[in-house]
Coordinates of C-alpha atoms in Angstrom, one line a residue:
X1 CA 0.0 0.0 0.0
X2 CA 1.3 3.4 -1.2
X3 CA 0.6 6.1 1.4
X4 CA -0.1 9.4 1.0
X5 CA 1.5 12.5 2.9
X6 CA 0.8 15.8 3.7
X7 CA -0.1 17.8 0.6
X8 CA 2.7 19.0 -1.0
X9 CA 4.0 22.9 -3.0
X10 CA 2.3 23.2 -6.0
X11 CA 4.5 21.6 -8.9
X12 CA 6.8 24.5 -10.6
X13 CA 5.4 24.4 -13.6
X14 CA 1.8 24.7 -12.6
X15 CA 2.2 27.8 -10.1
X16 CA 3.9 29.8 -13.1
X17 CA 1.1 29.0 -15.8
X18 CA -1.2 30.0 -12.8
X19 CA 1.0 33.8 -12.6
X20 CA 0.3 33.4 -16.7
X21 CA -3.1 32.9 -17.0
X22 CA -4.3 35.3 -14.3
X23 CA -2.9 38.3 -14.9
X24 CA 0.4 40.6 -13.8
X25 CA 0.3 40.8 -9.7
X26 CA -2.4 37.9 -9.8
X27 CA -2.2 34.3 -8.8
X28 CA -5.5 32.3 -10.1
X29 CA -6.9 30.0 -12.0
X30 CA -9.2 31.0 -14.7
X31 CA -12.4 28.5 -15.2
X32 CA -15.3 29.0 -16.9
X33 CA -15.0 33.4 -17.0
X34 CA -14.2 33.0 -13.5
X35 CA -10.7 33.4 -11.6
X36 CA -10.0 31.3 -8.5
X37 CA -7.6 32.3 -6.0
X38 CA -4.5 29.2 -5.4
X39 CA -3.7 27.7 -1.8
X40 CA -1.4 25.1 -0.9
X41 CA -4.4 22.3 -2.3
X42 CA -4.1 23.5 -5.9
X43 CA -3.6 20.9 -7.6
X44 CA -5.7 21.0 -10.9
X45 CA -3.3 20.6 -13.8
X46 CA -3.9 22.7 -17.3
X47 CA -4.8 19.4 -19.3
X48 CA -7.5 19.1 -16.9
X49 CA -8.7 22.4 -16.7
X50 CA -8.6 22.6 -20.8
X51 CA -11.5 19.5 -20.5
X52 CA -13.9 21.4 -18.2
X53 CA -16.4 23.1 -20.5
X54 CA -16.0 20.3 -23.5
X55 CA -19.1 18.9 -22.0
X56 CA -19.3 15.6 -23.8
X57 CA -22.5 14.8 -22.3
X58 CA -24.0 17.9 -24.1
X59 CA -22.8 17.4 -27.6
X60 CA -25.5 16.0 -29.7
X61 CA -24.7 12.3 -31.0
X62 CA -21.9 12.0 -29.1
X63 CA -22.3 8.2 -27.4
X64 CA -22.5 9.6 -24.1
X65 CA -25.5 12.1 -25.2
X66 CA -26.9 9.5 -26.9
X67 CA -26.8 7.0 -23.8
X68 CA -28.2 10.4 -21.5
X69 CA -31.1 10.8 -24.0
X70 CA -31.9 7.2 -23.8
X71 CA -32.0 7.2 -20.1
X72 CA -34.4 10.4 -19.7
X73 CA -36.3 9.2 -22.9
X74 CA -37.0 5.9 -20.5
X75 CA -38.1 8.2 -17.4
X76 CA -40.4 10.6 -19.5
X77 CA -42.1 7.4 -21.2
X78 CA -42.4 5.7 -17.6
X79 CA -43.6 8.1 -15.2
X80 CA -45.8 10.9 -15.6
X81 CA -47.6 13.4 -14.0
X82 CA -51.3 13.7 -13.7
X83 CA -51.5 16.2 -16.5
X84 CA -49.8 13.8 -18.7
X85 CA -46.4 15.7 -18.5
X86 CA -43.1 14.3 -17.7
X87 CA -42.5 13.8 -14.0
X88 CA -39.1 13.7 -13.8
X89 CA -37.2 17.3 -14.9
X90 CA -33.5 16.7 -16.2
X91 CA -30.9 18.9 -15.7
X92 CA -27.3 18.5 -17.8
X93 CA -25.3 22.4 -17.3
X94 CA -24.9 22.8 -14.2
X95 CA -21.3 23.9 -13.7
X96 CA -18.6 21.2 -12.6
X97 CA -16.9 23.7 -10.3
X98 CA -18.0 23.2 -6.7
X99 CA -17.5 24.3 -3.1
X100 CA -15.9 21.4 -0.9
X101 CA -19.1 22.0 1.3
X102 CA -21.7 21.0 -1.9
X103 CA -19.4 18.0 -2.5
X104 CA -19.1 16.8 0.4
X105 CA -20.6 18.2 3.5
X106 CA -23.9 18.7 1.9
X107 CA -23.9 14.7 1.6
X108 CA -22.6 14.1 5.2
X109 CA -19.2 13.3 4.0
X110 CA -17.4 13.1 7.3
X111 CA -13.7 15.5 7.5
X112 CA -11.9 12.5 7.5
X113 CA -13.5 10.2 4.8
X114 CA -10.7 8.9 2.4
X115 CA -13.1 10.4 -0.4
X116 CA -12.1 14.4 0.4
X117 CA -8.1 13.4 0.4
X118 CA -6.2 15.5 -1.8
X119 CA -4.9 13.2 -3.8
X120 CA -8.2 11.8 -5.1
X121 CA -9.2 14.9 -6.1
X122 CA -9.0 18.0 -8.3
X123 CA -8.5 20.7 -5.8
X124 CA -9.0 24.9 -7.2
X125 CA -8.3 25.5 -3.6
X126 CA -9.3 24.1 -0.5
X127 CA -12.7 25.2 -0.4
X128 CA -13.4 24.9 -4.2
X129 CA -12.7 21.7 -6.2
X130 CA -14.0 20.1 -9.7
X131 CA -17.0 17.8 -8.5
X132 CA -15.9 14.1 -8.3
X133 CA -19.4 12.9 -8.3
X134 CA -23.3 14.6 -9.4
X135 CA -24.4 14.5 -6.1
X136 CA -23.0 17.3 -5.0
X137 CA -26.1 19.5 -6.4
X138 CA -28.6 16.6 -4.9
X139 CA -29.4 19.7 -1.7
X140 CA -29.6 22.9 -4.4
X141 CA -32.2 20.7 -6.6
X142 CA -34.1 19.8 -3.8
X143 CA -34.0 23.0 -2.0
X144 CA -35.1 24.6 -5.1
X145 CA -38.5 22.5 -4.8
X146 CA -37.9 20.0 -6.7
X147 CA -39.2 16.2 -5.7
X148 CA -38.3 14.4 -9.1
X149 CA -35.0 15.1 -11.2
X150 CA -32.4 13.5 -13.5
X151 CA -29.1 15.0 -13.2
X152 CA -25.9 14.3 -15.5
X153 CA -22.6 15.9 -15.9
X154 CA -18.7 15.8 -15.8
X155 CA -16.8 14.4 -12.8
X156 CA -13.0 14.4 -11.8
X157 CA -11.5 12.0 -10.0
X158 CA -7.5 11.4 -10.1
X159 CA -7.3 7.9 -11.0
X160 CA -4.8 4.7 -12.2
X161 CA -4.6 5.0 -15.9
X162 CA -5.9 2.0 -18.1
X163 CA -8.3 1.4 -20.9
X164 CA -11.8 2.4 -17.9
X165 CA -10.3 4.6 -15.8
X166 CA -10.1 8.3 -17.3
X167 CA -9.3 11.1 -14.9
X168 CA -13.2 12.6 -16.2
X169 CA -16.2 10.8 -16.7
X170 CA -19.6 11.1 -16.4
X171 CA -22.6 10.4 -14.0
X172 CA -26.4 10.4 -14.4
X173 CA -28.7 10.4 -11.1
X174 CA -32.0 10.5 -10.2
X175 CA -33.9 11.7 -7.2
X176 CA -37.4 11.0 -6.3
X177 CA -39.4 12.7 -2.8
X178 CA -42.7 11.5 -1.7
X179 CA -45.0 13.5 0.9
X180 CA -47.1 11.1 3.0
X181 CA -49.9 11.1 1.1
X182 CA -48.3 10.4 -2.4
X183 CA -46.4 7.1 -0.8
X184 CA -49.6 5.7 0.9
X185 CA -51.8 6.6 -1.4
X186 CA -52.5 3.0 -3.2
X187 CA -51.8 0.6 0.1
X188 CA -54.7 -0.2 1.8
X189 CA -55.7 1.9 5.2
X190 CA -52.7 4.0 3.9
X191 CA -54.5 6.3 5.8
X192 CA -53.2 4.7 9.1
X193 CA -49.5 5.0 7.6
X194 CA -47.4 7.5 8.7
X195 CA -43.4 8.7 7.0
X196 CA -41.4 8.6 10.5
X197 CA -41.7 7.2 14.0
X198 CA -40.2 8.2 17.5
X199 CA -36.2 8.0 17.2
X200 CA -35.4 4.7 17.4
X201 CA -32.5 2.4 16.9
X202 CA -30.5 2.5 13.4
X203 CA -30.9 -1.0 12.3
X204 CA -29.6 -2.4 8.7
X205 CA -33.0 -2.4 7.3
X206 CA -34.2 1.3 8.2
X207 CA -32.7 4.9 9.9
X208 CA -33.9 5.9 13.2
X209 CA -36.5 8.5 12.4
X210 CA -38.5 6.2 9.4
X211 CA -41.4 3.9 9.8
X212 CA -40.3 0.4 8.1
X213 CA -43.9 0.6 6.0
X214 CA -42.6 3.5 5.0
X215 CA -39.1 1.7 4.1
X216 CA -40.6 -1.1 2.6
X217 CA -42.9 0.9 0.0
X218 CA -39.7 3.4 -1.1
X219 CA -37.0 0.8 -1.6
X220 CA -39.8 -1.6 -3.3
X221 CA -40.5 1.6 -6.0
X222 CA -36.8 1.8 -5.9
X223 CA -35.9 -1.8 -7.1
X224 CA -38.9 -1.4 -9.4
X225 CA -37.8 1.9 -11.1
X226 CA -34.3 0.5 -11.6
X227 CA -34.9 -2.8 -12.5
X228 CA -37.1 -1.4 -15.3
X229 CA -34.4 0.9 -16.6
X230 CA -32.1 -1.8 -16.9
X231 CA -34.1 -3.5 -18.4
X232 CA -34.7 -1.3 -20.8
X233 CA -30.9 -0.7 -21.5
X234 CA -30.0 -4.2 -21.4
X235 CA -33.5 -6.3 -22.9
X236 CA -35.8 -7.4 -20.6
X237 CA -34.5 -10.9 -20.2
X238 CA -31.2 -9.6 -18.8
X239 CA -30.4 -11.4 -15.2
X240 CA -30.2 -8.8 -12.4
X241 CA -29.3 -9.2 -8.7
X242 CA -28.8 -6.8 -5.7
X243 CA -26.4 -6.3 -3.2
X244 CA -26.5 -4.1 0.2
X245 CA -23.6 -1.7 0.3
X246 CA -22.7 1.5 1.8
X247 CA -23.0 5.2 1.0
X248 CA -22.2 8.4 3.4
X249 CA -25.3 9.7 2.1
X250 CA -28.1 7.0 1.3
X251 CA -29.5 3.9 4.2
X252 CA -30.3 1.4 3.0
X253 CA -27.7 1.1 0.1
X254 CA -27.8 -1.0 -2.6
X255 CA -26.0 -1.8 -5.7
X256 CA -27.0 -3.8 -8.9
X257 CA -25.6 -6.0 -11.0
X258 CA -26.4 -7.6 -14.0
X259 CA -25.0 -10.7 -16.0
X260 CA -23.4 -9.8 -19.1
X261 CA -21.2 -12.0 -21.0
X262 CA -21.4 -14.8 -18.4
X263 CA -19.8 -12.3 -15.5
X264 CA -21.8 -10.3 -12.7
X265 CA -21.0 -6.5 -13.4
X266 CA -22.1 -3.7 -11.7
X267 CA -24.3 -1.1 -13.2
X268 CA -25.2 1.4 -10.6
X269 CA -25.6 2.2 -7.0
X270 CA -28.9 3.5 -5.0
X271 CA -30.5 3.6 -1.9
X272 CA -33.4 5.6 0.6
X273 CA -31.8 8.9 1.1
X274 CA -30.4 9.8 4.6
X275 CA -33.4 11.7 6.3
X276 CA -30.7 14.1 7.4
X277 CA -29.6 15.1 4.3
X278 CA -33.7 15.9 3.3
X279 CA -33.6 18.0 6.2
X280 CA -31.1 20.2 5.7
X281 CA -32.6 21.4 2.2
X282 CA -36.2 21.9 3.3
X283 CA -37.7 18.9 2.8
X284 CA -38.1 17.5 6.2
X285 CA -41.8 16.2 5.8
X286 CA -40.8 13.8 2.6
X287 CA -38.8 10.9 2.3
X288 CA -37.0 9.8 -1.0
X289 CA -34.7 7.8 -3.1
X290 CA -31.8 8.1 -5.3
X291 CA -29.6 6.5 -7.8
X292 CA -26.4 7.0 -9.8
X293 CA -25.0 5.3 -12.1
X294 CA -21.7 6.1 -14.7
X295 CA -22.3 6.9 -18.1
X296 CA -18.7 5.4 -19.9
X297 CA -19.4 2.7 -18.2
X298 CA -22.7 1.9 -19.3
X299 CA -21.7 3.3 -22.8
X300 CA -18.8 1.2 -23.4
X301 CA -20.8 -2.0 -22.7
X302 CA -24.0 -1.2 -24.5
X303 CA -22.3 0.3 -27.7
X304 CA -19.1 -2.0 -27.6
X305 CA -16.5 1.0 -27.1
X306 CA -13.2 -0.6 -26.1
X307 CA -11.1 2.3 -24.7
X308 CA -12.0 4.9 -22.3
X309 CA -10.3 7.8 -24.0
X310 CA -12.3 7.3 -27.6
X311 CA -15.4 9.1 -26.0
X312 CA -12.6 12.5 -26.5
X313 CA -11.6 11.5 -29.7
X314 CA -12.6 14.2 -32.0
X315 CA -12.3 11.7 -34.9
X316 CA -15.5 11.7 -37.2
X317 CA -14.8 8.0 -38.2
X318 CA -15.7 7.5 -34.3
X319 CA -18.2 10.2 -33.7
X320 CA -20.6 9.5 -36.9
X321 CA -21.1 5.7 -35.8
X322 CA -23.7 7.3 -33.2
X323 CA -25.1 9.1 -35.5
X324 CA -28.8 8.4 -35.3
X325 CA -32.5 9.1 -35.6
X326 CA -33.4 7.5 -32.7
X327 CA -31.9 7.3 -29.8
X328 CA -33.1 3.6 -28.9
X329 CA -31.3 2.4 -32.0
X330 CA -29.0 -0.5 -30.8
X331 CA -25.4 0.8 -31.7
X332 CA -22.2 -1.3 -32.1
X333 CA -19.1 0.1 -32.7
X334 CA -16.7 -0.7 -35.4
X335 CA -13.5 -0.6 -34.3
X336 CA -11.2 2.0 -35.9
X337 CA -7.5 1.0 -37.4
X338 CA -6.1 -0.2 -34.0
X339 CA -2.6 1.3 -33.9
X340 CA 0.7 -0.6 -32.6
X341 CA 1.7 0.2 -29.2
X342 CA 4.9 1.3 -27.5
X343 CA 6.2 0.1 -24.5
X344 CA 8.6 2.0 -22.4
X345 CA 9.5 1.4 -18.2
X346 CA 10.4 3.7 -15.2
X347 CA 12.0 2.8 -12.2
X348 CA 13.0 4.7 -9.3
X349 CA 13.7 4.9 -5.8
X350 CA 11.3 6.7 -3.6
X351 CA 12.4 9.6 -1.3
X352 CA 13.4 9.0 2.1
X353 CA 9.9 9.8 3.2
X354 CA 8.1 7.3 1.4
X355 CA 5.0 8.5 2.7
X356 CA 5.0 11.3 0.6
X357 CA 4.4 9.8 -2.9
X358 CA 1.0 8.7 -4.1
X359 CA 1.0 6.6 -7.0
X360 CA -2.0 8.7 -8.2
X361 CA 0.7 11.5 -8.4
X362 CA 2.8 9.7 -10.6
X363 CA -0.2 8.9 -12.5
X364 CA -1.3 12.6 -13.0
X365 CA 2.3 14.3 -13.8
X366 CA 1.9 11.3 -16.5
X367 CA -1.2 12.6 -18.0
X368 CA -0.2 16.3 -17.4
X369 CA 2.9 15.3 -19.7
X370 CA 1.8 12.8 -22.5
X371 CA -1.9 13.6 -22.5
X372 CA -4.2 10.8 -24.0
X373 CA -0.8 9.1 -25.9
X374 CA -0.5 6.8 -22.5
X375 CA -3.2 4.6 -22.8
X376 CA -2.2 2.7 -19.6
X377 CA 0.3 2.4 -16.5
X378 CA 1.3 -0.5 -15.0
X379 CA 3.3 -1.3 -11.9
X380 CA 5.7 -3.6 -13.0
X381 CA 7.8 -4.7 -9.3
X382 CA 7.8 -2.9 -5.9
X383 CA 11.1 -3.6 -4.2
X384 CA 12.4 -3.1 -1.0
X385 CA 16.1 -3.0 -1.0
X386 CA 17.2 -5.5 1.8
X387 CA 20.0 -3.2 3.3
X388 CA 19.3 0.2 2.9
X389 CA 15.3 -0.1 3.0
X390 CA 15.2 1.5 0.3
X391 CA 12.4 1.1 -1.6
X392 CA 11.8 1.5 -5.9
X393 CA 8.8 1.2 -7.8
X394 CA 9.2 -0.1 -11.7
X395 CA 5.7 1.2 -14.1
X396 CA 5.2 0.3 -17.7
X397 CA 3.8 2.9 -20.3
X398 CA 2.3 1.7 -23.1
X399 CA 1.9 4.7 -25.4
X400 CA -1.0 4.0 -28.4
X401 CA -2.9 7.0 -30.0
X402 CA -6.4 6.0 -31.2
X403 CA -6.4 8.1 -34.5
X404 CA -2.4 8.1 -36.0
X405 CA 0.7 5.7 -35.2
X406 CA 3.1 7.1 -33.0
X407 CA 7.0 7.7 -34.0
X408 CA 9.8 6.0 -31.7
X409 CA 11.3 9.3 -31.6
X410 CA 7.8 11.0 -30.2
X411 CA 7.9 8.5 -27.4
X412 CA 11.2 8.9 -26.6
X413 CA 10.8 12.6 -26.2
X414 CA 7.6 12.5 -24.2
X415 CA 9.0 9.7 -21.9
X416 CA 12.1 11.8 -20.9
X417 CA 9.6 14.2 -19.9
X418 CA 7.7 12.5 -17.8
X419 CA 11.5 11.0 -16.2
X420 CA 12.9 14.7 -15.3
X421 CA 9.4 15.9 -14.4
X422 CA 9.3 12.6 -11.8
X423 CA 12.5 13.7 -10.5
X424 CA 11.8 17.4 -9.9
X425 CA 8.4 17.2 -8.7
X426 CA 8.1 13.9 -7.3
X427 CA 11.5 14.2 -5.6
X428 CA 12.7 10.3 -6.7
X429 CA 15.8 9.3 -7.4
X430 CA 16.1 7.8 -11.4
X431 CA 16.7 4.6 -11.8
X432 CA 17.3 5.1 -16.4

C-alpha cells in the first residue's frame, strides 16, 4: 500500500502557468469566465482544466448524449404526472466547479473520509474543487422544490490510468421525494401509515426516524424503477441481482448487477436517502430515493467501445457511428484501425519519506505530460532494498494513439519528460 503524505507545494510548472493565465500581480486559476484564488491544495493541472467546459455529455450524438437521451427518454415514457407531463425534470449544465461543502458536507461526507483526500481529487483550492461525483447538487435541486430530477454531468477524479479509468467521466442520477400522502396513497388503510416514527434504533433495514412501512414501499419503488431501466438498457430478459452496500449519504444502500457475458458487473448504486440530508434542504416532511450510475461505463458495454479515452476523440470516423434518428437504435461500434503500441519502463527509488508519494501522483504528472498518448500504466515490481530499505517502484507505459501511429522518436521525447518531471516534482531518485 502506497501512502499518502501531507499535501505537497504546487508543482513549478503549474504555479507559473497559474501567474500566466491570471494576470500581472495575480495568482488564479481561470475556469469558466471566473478566476479562482491558489492555496497550498491547488492541484488542478492545465490538461484538466482545458477539459472542463468540452461537456461531452451535451454534444448532440456524441455516445454519451446519446446514452443520457436514452435514459431520460425511459423516465419521460415511464412516469408521468397527472396532467400527462413528464415527472421527472432533467438537468445537464450545471457547472462542474463546486465548493468542498456542496461535494461533500452537503452529503454528510465526514472530514476525515478517504473520499475528500487530496490526492483523489482535483483541488481549485481548498474550499473549491471540480466535483468528483453529481451528487453534490442533490441539496440545491431539492431546495429549489424539486421532488423528481435526472441530473448528468462531468466528474473528476485522479485515477490509475488504463483502458476504464479516465481522470473525467460522467454520471447520471436520479432523485425521487414523496410526501405522506403520495407514498400511501394506493396501500390499503394508507391512511393509518405515517413517514417517520419516534427515534429509534439505526438498524440495517431502516434509519432511526422512518417507519419500516414506510421503508418497505420506497425501496420496493426503488428496485422497481431501476430494474425497469435496466431492463430497458439491457433487454428485458437480462439477469439482475442486488447487493447491500454503503453510502455516506443514502441507508439502506444498494448496488446492482447484471450478468453480461457470463460475468456479474455492476451497473449502478442506490439507496433511501439519509433523512438528514432531506432535512437540511427543506424537505423535512418527505422521504426519497436516489440512484447513480456512470455513463462510460454503461456506454462502453452497450455500444461495444473498447477504450475509455475514444469518448474524446474528436475523430469523425468514431463520432458518426452514433449518428442516429433514434436514440433507442441498438449501436455497435466498429473498431477504428487499432494502432501498434509502445512500450517503455520507469523505475525509481522513492524519497526518504516514502510516505509522501501517491502513486496517483505519478499517474497525474503522466497525464499532465503525454496527454491521452499513455493509454495505460502498469506497476511492474515494488522492491524493498534488503539493506538500505530502500524502496523503488518499476511502471510500464504503453503509449498508443487512437487516430495516428506514433513515431519511436515522439515516445522517446515524451518519456524523458515525464522522467525529469518525476524527478523534480516527485523528488525520486532515477533509476534510467
Amino acid at each position: 500500500m502506497i501512502l499518502r503524505g501531507p499535501p505537497r507545494p504546487p508543482w513549478p510548472h503549474l504555479a507559473a502557468w497559474r501567474r500566466r493565465s491570471s494576470g500581472p500581480g495575480r495568482e488564479g486559476l481561470p475556469v469558466l469566465g471566473r478566476v479562482y484564488p491558489c492555496d497550498d491544495f491547488t492541484n488542478v493541472t492545465p490538461k484538466i482544466l482545458a477539459k472542463v467546459g468540452r461537456d461531452l455529455h451535451n454534444q448532440r450524438h456524441h455516445p454519451l448524449w446519446l446514452l443520457k437521451e436514452r435514459i431520460k427518454t425511459h423516465f419521460y415514457s415511464a412516469h408521468a404526472a397527472r396532467s400527462g407531463n413528464p415527472l421527472f425534470s432533467a438537468h445537464d449544465n450545471l457547472s462542474p466547479v463546486v465548493t468542498t461543502e456542496q461535494n461533500f458536507d452537503s452529503l454528510l461526507i465526514p472530514s476525515g473520509h478517504p473520499s475528500r483526500k487530496r490526492g483523489d481529487n482535483y483541488y481549485l483550492n481548498r474550499n473549491t474543487m471540480l466535483r468528483s461525483h453529481t451528487s453534490a447538487h442533490q441539496r440545491e435541486l431539492v431546495s429549489g422544490g424539486l421532488d423528481a430530477f435526472l441530473l448528468a454531468g462531468d466528474v473528476y477524479r485522479r485515477d490509475e490510468i488504463d483502458a476504464s479509468h479516465y481522470p473525467v467521466f460522467h454520471q447520471m442520477e436520479g432523485v425521487r421525494l414523496f410526501s405522506e400522502r403520495q407514498l400511501f396513497s394506493g396501500v390499503t388503510n394508507g391512511q393509518d401509515l405515517r413517514l417517520f416514527e419516534e427515534p429509534v434504533r439505526r438498524t440495517p433495514q431502516k434509519q432511526q426516524v422512518h417507519s419500516l412501512e414506510a421503508v418497505k414501499l420506497l425501496e420496493s419503488h426503488l428496485k422497481g424503477t431501476l430494474s425497469a431501466l435496466v431492463g430497458d438498457l439491457f433487454g428485458e430478459g437480462v439477469e439482475m441481482r442486488w447487493l447491500e452496500c454503503y453510502f455516506p449519504f443514502t441507508h439502506p444502500s444498494f448496488e446492482m448487477e447484471v450478468r453480461y457475458n457470463g460475468d456479474w458487473m455492476e451497473v449502478l448504486g442506490c439507496g433511501i436517502m439519509e433523512q438528514q440530508l432531506l432535512n437540511s434542504a427543506g424537505a423535512a416532511d418527505k422521504v426519497g430515493w436516489a440512484f447513480g450510475l456512470g455513463l462510460e461505463r454503461l456506454a462502453m458495454v452497450l455500444y461495444d467501445i473498447p477504450d475509455i479515452r475514444l469518448f474524446w476523440s474528436r475523430d469523425q470516423r468514431f463520432l458518426e457511428q452514433f449518428r442516429v434518428d433514434d436514440v433507442r437504435r441498438p449501436v455497435r461500434f466498429q473498431a477504428l484501425s487499432k494502432y501498434p503500441p509502445l512500450r517503455n519502463d520507469i523505475s525509481f527509488w522513492l524519497p526518504a519519506d516514502q510516505g509522501a508519494f501517491h502513486a496517483n501522483d505519478f499517474y497525474e504528472l503522466v497525464r499532465a505530460v503525454a496527454g491521452d498518448l499513455v493509454e495505460e500504466v502498469t506497476l511492474l515490481d515494488d522492491f524493498t532494498h534488503p539493506t538500505s530499505g530502500r524502496r523503488s517502484l518499476c511502471f510500464r507505459l504503453l503509449y498508443r494513439h487512437t487516430e495516428r501511429t506514433l513515431s519511436q522518436q515522439e515516445v522517446r521525447r515524451v518519456h524523458g519528460q515525464i522522467q525529469r518531471r518525476a524527478q523534480t516534482q516527485l523528488g525520486v531518485e532515477g533509476r534510467y
